[in-house]
Amino acid sequence: MDLYTLVKVAHIIGAAVLFGTGAGIAFFMLMAHRTRDPTLVAHTAQIVVVADTIFTASAVVAQPLTGGTLAHLAGFPMFSGWIGLSLILYGVTGAFWLPVVWIQIRLRDLARAAARAGRPLPPAYFRLFRVWFVFGFPAFFAMLGIIWLMVAKPTF
């Protein structure tokens, strides 16, 4: 297997991890949230924080490295055309993902405190959850755009 193919496989796996982990995290957090059970929410949020730390953060670092290597090996200009647009969308995704990581940690902590006290989830939890939920949409659609650009490689 040549270097280009090896790096391309790593890049595709990274994209799948980013998209799949993001979709999975959103699903499990939403399902836990719907129960309004502080213990379940705290447990799910803890798993989500770990998954984001291990999988999403690793892929976030790997994607620009593998993408940059692919662009270099293929002779594509790095900051123009579909690659430049992909980088802009990647920045959009990151701008929404970074606050979401902090929000997930805060949601976990609020749910833990409520569970320990035997109380329902506090209003602060619900305010943060709404922000978390809304921030997922631009990140999700930006990732869809990046994947489309990776596959279609349109000319501008």
Short mmCIF file of C-alpha atoms in Angstrom, two decimals, residues 15-135:
data_model
loop_
_atom_site.label_atom_id
_atom_site.label_comp_id
_atom_site.label_asym_id
_atom_site.label_seq_id
_atom_site.Cartn_x
_atom_site.Cartn_y
_atom_site.Cartn_z
CA ALA A 15 -13.97 11.65 9.26
CA ALA A 16 -16.12 8.65 10.16
CA VAL A 17 -15.05 8.90 13.80
CA LEU A 18 -15.81 12.63 13.94
CA PHE A 19 -19.20 12.29 12.31
CA GLY A 20 -20.17 9.03 14.00
CA THR A 21 -19.07 10.01 17.48
CA GLY A 22 -20.82 13.35 17.15
CA ALA A 23 -24.07 11.75 16.00
CA GLY A 24 -23.85 9.06 18.68
CA ILE A 25 -23.14 11.56 21.44
CA ALA A 26 -26.05 13.72 20.34
CA PHE A 27 -28.40 10.73 20.30
CA PHE A 28 -27.41 9.38 23.72
CA MET A 29 -27.41 12.81 25.39
CA LEU A 30 -30.83 13.60 23.95
CA MET A 31 -32.27 10.25 25.06
CA ALA A 32 -30.87 10.67 28.58
CA HIS A 33 -32.10 14.27 28.74
CA ARG A 34 -35.62 13.22 27.81
CA THR A 35 -35.84 11.04 30.95
CA ARG A 36 -35.10 14.06 33.19
CA ASP A 37 -33.49 11.55 35.55
CA PRO A 38 -30.42 13.25 37.08
CA THR A 39 -28.66 9.94 37.74
CA LEU A 40 -29.11 8.73 34.17
CA VAL A 41 -28.16 12.11 32.73
CA ALA A 42 -25.02 12.28 34.90
CA HIS A 43 -23.96 8.77 33.90
CA THR A 44 -24.60 9.35 30.20
CA ALA A 45 -22.87 12.74 30.25
CA GLN A 46 -19.82 11.14 31.89
CA ILE A 47 -19.60 8.60 29.08
CA VAL A 48 -20.09 11.37 26.51
CA VAL A 49 -17.25 13.42 28.01
CA VAL A 50 -14.94 10.39 27.89
CA ALA A 51 -15.96 9.58 24.29
CA ASP A 52 -15.37 13.18 23.22
CA THR A 53 -11.97 13.17 24.91
CA ILE A 54 -10.80 9.89 23.41
CA PHE A 55 -12.42 9.74 20.00
CA THR A 56 -13.45 13.23 18.91
CA ALA A 57 -10.36 15.04 20.20
CA SER A 58 -8.04 12.47 18.57
CA ALA A 59 -9.82 12.80 15.24
CA VAL A 60 -9.87 16.61 15.51
CA VAL A 61 -6.07 16.54 15.68
CA ALA A 62 -5.62 13.82 13.04
CA GLN A 63 -7.91 15.30 10.36
CA PRO A 64 -5.91 18.41 9.47
CA LEU A 65 -2.67 16.40 9.59
CA THR A 66 -3.93 13.68 7.25
CA GLY A 67 -5.84 16.16 5.09
CA GLY A 68 -2.80 18.40 4.75
CA THR A 69 -0.63 15.43 3.87
CA LEU A 70 -3.15 14.27 1.24
CA ALA A 71 -3.35 17.74 -0.30
CA HIS A 72 0.45 17.93 -0.44
CA LEU A 73 0.85 14.44 -1.92
CA ALA A 74 -1.87 15.09 -4.52
CA GLY A 75 -0.53 18.55 -5.39
CA PHE A 76 -3.74 20.37 -4.41
CA PRO A 77 -3.43 23.96 -3.21
CA MET A 78 -4.08 23.90 0.52
CA PHE A 79 -6.10 27.07 1.02
CA SER A 80 -8.20 27.37 -2.12
CA GLY A 81 -11.07 25.62 -3.86
CA TRP A 82 -12.87 22.79 -2.13
CA ILE A 83 -10.01 22.27 0.35
CA GLY A 84 -10.15 25.91 1.44
CA LEU A 85 -13.92 25.67 1.88
CA SER A 86 -13.45 22.44 3.85
CA LEU A 87 -11.04 24.23 6.16
CA ILE A 88 -13.55 27.05 6.71
CA LEU A 89 -16.27 24.51 7.53
CA TYR A 90 -13.82 22.70 9.82
CA GLY A 91 -13.32 25.99 11.66
CA VAL A 92 -17.10 26.40 11.95
CA THR A 93 -17.37 22.89 13.36
CA GLY A 94 -14.63 23.61 15.88
CA ALA A 95 -16.15 26.93 16.90
CA PHE A 96 -19.30 25.08 17.92
CA TRP A 97 -17.64 21.90 19.22
CA LEU A 98 -15.28 23.55 21.73
CA PRO A 99 -18.07 25.23 23.74
CA VAL A 100 -20.09 22.01 23.55
CA VAL A 101 -17.29 20.11 25.29
CA TRP A 102 -17.39 22.59 28.18
CA ILE A 103 -21.21 22.46 28.21
CA GLN A 104 -21.19 18.64 28.39
CA ILE A 105 -18.88 18.76 31.39
CA ARG A 106 -21.11 21.35 33.05
CA LEU A 107 -24.27 19.33 32.26
CA ARG A 108 -22.63 16.29 33.82
CA ASP A 109 -21.68 18.23 36.94
CA LEU A 110 -25.15 19.77 37.33
CA ALA A 111 -26.79 16.36 36.92
CA ARG A 112 -24.38 14.77 39.41
CA ALA A 113 -25.13 17.44 41.99
CA ALA A 114 -28.88 17.01 41.49
CA ALA A 115 -28.61 13.22 41.77
CA ARG A 116 -26.54 13.44 44.98
CA ALA A 117 -29.04 15.86 46.50
CA GLY A 118 -32.02 13.79 45.38
CA ARG A 119 -33.39 16.77 43.45
CA PRO A 120 -34.59 17.29 39.90
CA LEU A 121 -32.32 18.78 37.28
CA PRO A 122 -31.95 22.52 37.93
CA PRO A 123 -33.03 25.31 35.56
CA ALA A 124 -29.36 25.99 34.71
CA TYR A 125 -29.13 22.46 33.31
CA PHE A 126 -32.07 23.06 30.96
CA ARG A 127 -30.68 26.43 29.78
CA LEU A 128 -27.32 24.85 29.00
CA PHE A 129 -28.91 21.86 27.33
CA ARG A 130 -30.77 24.15 24.93
CA VAL A 131 -27.49 25.84 23.97
CA TRP A 132 -25.83 22.42 23.58
CA PHE A 133 -28.68 21.24 21.36
CA VAL A 134 -28.69 24.34 19.15
CA PHE A 135 -24.89 24.32 18.76
#
